[in-house]
mmCIF file of C-alpha atoms in Angstrom:
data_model
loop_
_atom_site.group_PDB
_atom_site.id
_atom_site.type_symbol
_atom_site.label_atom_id
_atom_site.label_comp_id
_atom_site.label_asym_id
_atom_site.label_seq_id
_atom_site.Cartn_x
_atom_site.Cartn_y
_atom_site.Cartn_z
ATOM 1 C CA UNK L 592 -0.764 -4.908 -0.424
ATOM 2 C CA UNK L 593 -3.856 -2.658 -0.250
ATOM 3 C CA UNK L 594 -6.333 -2.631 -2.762
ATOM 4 C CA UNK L 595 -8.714 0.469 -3.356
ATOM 5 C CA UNK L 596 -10.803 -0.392 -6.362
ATOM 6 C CA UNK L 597 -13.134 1.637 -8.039
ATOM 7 C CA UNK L 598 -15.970 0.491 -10.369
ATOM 8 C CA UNK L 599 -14.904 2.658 -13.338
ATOM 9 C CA UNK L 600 -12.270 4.760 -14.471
ATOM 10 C CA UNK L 601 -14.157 7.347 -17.033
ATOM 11 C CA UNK L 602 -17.528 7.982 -16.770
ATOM 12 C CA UNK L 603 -19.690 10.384 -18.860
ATOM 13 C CA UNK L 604 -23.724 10.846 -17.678
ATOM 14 C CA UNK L 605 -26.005 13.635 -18.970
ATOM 15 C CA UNK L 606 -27.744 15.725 -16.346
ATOM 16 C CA UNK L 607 -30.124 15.010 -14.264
ATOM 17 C CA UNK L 608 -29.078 11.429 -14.669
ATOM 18 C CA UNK L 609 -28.856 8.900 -11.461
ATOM 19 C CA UNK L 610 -25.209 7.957 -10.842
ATOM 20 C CA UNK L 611 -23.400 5.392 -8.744
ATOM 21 C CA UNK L 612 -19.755 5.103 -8.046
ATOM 22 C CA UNK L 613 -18.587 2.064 -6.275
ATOM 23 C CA UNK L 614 -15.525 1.855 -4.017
ATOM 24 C CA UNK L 615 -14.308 -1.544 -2.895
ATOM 25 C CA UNK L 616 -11.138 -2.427 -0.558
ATOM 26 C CA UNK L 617 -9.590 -5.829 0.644
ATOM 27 C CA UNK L 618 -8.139 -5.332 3.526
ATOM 28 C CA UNK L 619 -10.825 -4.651 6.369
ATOM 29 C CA UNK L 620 -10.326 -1.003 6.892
ATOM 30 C CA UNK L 621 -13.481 0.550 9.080
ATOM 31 C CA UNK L 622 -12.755 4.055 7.425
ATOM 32 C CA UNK L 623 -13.789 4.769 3.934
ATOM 33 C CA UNK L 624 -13.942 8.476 2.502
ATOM 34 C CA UNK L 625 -14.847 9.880 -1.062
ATOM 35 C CA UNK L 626 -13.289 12.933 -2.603
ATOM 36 C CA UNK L 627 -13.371 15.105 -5.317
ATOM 37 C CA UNK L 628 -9.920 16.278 -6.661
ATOM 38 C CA UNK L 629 -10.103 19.726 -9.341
ATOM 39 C CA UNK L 630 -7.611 21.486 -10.488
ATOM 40 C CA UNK L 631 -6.664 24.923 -8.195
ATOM 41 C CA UNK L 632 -8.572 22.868 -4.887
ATOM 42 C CA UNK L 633 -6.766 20.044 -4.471
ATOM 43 C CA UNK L 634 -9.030 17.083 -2.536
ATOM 44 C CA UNK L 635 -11.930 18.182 -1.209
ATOM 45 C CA UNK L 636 -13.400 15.641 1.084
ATOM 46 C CA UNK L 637 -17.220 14.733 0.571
ATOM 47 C CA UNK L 638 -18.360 12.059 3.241
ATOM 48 C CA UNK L 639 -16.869 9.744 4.680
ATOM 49 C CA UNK L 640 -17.997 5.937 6.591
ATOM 50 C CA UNK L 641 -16.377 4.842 10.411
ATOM 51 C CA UNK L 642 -18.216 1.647 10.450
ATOM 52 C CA UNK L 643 -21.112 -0.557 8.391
ATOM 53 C CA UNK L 644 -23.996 1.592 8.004
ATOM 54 C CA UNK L 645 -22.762 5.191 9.642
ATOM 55 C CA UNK L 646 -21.714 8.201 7.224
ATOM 56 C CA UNK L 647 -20.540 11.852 8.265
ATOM 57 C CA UNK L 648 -20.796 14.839 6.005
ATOM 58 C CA UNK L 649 -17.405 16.037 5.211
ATOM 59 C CA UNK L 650 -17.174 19.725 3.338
ATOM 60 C CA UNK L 651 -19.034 19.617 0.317
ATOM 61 C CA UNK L 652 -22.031 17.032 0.796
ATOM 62 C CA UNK L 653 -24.700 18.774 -1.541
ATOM 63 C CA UNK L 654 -25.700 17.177 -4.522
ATOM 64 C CA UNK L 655 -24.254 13.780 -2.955
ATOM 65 C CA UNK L 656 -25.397 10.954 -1.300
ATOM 66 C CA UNK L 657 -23.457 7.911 0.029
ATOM 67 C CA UNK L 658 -24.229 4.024 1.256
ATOM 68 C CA UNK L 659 -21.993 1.607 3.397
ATOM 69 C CA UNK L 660 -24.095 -1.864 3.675
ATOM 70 C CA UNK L 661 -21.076 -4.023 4.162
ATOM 71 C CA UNK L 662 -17.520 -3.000 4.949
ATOM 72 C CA UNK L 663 -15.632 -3.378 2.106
ATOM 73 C CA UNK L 664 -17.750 -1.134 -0.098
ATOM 74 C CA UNK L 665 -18.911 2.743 -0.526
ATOM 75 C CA UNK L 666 -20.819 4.217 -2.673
ATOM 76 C CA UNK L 667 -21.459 8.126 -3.550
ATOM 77 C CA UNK L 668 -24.483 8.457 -5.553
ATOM 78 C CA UNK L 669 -25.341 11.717 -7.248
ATOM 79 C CA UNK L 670 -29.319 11.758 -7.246
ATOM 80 C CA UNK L 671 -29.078 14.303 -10.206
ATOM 81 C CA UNK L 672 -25.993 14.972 -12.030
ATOM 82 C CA UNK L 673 -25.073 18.377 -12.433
ATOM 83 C CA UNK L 674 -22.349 19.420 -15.196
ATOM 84 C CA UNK L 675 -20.615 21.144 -11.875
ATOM 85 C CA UNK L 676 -19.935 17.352 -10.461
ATOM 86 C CA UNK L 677 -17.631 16.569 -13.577
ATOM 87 C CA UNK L 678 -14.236 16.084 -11.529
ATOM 88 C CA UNK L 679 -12.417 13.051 -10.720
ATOM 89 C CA UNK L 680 -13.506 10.871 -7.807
ATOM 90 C CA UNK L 681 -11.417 9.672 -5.718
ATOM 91 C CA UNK L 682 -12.207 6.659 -2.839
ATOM 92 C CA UNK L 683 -10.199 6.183 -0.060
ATOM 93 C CA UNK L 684 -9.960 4.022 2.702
ATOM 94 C CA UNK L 685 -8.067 3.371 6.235
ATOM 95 C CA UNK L 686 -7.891 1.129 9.239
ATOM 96 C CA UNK L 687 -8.899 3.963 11.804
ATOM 97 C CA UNK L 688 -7.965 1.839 14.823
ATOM 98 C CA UNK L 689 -4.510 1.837 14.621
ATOM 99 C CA UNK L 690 -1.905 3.977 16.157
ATOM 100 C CA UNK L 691 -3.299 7.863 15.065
ATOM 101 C CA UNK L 692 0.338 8.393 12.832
ATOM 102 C CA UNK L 693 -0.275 5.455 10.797
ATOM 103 C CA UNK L 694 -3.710 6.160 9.948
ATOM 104 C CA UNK L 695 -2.749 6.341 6.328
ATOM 105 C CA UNK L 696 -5.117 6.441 3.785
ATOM 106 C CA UNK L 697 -5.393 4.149 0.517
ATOM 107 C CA UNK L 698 -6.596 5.481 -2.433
ATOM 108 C CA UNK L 699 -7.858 3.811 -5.580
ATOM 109 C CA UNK L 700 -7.274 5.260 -8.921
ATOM 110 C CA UNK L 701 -10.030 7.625 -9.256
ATOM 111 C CA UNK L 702 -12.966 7.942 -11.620
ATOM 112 C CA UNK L 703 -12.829 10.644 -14.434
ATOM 113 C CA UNK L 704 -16.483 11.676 -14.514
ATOM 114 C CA UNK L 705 -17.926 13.901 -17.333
ATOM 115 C CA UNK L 706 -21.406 15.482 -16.724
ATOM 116 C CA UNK L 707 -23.133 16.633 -20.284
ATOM 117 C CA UNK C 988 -9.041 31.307 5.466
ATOM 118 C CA UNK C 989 -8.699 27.491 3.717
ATOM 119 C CA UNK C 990 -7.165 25.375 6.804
ATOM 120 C CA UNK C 991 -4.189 24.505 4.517
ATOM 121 C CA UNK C 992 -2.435 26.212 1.457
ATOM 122 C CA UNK C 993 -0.242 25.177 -0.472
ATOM 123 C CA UNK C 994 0.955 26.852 -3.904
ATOM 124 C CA UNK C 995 -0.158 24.904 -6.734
ATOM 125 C CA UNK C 996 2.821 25.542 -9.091
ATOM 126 C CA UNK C 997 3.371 24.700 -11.657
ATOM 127 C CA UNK C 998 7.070 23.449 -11.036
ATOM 128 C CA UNK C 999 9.693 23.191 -13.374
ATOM 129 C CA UNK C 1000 13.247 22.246 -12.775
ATOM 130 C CA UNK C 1001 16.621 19.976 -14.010
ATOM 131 C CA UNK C 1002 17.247 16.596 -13.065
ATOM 132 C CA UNK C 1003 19.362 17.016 -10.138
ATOM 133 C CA UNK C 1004 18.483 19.935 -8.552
ATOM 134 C CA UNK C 1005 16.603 20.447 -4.982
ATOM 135 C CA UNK C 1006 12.918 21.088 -5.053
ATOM 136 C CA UNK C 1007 11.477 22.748 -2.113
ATOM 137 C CA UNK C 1008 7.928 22.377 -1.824
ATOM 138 C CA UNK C 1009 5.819 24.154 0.725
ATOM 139 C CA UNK C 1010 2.354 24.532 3.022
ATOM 140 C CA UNK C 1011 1.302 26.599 5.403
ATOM 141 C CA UNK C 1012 -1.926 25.570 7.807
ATOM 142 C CA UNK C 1013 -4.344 27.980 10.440
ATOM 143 C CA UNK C 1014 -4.934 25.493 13.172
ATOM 144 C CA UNK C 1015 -2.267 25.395 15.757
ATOM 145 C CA UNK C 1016 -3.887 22.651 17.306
ATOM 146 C CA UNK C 1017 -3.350 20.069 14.263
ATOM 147 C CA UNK C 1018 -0.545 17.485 15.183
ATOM 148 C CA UNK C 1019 0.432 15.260 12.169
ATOM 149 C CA UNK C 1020 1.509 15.744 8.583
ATOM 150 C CA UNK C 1021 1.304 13.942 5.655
ATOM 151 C CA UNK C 1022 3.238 14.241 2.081
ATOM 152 C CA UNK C 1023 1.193 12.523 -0.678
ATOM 153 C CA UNK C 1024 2.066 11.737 -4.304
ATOM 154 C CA UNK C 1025 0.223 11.710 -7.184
ATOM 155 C CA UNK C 1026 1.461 10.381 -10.210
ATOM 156 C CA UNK C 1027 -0.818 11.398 -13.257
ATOM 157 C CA UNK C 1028 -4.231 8.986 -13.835
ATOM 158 C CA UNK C 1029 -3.076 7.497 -10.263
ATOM 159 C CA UNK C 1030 -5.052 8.008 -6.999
ATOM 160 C CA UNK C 1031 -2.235 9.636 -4.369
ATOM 161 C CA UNK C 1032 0.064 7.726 -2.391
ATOM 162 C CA UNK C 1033 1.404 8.578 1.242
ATOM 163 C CA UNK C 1034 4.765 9.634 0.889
ATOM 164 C CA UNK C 1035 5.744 10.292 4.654
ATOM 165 C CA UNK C 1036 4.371 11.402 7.527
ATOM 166 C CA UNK C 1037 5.348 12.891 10.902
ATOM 167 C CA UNK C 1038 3.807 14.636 14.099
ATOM 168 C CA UNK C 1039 6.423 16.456 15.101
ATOM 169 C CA UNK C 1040 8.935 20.056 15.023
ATOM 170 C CA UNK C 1041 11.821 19.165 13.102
ATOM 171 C CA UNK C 1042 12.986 17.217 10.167
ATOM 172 C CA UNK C 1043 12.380 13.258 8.956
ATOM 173 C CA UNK C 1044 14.551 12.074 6.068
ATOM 174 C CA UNK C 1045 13.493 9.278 3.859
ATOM 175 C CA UNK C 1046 16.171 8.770 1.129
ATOM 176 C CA UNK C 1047 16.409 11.661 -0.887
ATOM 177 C CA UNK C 1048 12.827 13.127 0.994
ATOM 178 C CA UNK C 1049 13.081 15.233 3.768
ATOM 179 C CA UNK C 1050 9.807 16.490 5.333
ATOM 180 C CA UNK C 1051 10.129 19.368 7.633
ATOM 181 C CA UNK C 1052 7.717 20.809 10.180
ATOM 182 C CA UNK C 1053 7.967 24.281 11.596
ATOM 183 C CA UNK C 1054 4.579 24.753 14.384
ATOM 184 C CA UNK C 1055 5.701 27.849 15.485
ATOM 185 C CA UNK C 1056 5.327 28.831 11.967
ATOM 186 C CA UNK C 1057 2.591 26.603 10.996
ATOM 187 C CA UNK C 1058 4.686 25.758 8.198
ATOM 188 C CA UNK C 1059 5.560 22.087 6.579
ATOM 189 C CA UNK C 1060 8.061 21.613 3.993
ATOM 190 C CA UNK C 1061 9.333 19.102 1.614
ATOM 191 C CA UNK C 1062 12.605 18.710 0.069
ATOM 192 C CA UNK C 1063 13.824 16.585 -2.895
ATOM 193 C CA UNK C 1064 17.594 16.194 -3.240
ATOM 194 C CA UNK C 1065 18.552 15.255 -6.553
ATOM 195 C CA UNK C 1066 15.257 15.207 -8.323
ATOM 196 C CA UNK C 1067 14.556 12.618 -10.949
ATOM 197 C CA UNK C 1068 12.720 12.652 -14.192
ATOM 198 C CA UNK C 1069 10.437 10.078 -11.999
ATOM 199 C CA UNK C 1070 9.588 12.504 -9.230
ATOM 200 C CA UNK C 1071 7.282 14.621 -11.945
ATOM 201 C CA UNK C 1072 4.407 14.719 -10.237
ATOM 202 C CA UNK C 1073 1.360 16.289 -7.750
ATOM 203 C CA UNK C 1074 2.407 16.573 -4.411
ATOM 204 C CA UNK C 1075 -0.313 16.833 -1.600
ATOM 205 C CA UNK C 1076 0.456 18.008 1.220
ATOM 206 C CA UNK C 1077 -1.872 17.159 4.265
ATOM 207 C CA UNK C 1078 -3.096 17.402 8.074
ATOM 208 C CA UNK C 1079 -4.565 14.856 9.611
ATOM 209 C CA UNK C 1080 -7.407 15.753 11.987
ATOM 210 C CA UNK C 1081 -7.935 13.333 14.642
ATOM 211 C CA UNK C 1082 -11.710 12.137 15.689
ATOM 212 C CA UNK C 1083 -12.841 9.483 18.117
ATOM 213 C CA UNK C 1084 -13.006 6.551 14.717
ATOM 214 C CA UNK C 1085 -10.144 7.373 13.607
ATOM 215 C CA UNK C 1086 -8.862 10.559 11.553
ATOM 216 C CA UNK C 1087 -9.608 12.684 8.652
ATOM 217 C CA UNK C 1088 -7.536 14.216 5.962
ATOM 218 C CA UNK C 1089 -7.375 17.989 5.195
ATOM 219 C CA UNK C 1090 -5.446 18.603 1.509
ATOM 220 C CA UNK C 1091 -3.606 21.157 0.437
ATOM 221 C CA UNK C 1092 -4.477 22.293 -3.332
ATOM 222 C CA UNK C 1093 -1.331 20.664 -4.433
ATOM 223 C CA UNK C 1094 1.734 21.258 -6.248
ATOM 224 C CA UNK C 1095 2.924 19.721 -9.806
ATOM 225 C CA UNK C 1096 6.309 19.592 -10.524
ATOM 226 C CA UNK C 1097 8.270 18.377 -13.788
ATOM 227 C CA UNK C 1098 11.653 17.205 -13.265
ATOM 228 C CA UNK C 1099 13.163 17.509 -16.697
ATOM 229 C CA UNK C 1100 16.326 15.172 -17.917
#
């Protein structure tokens, strides 16, 4: 079975604080992305990592940073929290070499994060 | 023009009944469709797939795909108390690593017993 951890389930920061969310999956997937789900727009993708070390911008990259040092784990970092990045996070990950209709994607369980 | 839309509900109906639950997408060119589920405080789960015109049943599921229409469905028969929750609907955009999700806003329904 695939496992999509994330370091925390509920977070709350004040602004202007640093923040790091860690995503880690066990089962050597190349492609790791991180959303942010809110209610009325659905999953809106942020960046996302095709190998060790590369990142691509997805829609809505401001305010966010990422890091992929070693396969298994991506991080979004938010250099200065903003009360309009309280959502839920959400990490995902998938093998990306496989057959293109069974690129699913895993998803962990999402951190609640609360900016003050 | 968001690439996919999908009515957000809410969605209420009796155990038993069939839920239709629908997208629409601008990009004629996108090829495969996903059906996520999201249970509440859960990350989503792939429900079913497929890349082509046409229907694919899965047990009571049945995902539908319409291109001239740019239109996917999905249809519960017999909904359960346990199918309550967020369905995602999504596209999968295809680049040279691999692929890419696109979301619909997503739709909650309550089954209710």
């Amino acid at each position: 079975d695939v496992k999509v951890t994330q370091s925390s389930r509920y977070l709350v920061k004040r602004t202007g604080e640093k923040v790091f969310l860690e995503c880690v999956q066990d089962m050597d997937h190349e492609n790791m992305f991180w959303y942010r789900q809110d209610p009325g727009l659905g999953l809106r993708l942020i960046y996302f990592s095709y190998d060790v070390k590369m990142k691509e911008k997805g829609d809505i990259p401001e305010g966010y940073s990422v890091s992929r040092e070693k396969k298994e784990r991506f991080s979004l970092i938010l250099e200065s929290a903003s009360t309009n990045q309280t959502s839920m996070y959400l990490c995902a990950s998938s093998t990306g070499r496989a057959v293109v209709s069974t690129d699913t994607q895993y998803f962990g369980p999402g951190t609640r994060l609360t900016v003050l | 023009q968001k690439e996919v839309e999908q009515d957000p509900g809410p969605l209420s109906v009796p155990e038993g009944a069939i839920v239709s639950l629908n997208c629409t997408y601008s990009n004629s060119a996108f090829q495969y469709f996903m059906w996520y589920r999201q249970y509440s405080r859960k990350g989503p789960e792939l429900l079913m797939y497929t890349y082509s015109s046409g229907n694919k049943e899965d047990g009571r599921f049945t995902a539908q795909v319409d291109k001239s229409s740019k239109y996917i469905s999905l249809f519960i028969r017999d909904s359960q108390p346990s199918d309550s929750a967020t369905y995602l609907c999504a596209i999968l955009m295809i680049y040279n690593q691999g692929g890419k999700l696109i979301f619909g806003q997503g739709t909650e329904l309550s089954v209710k017993p």
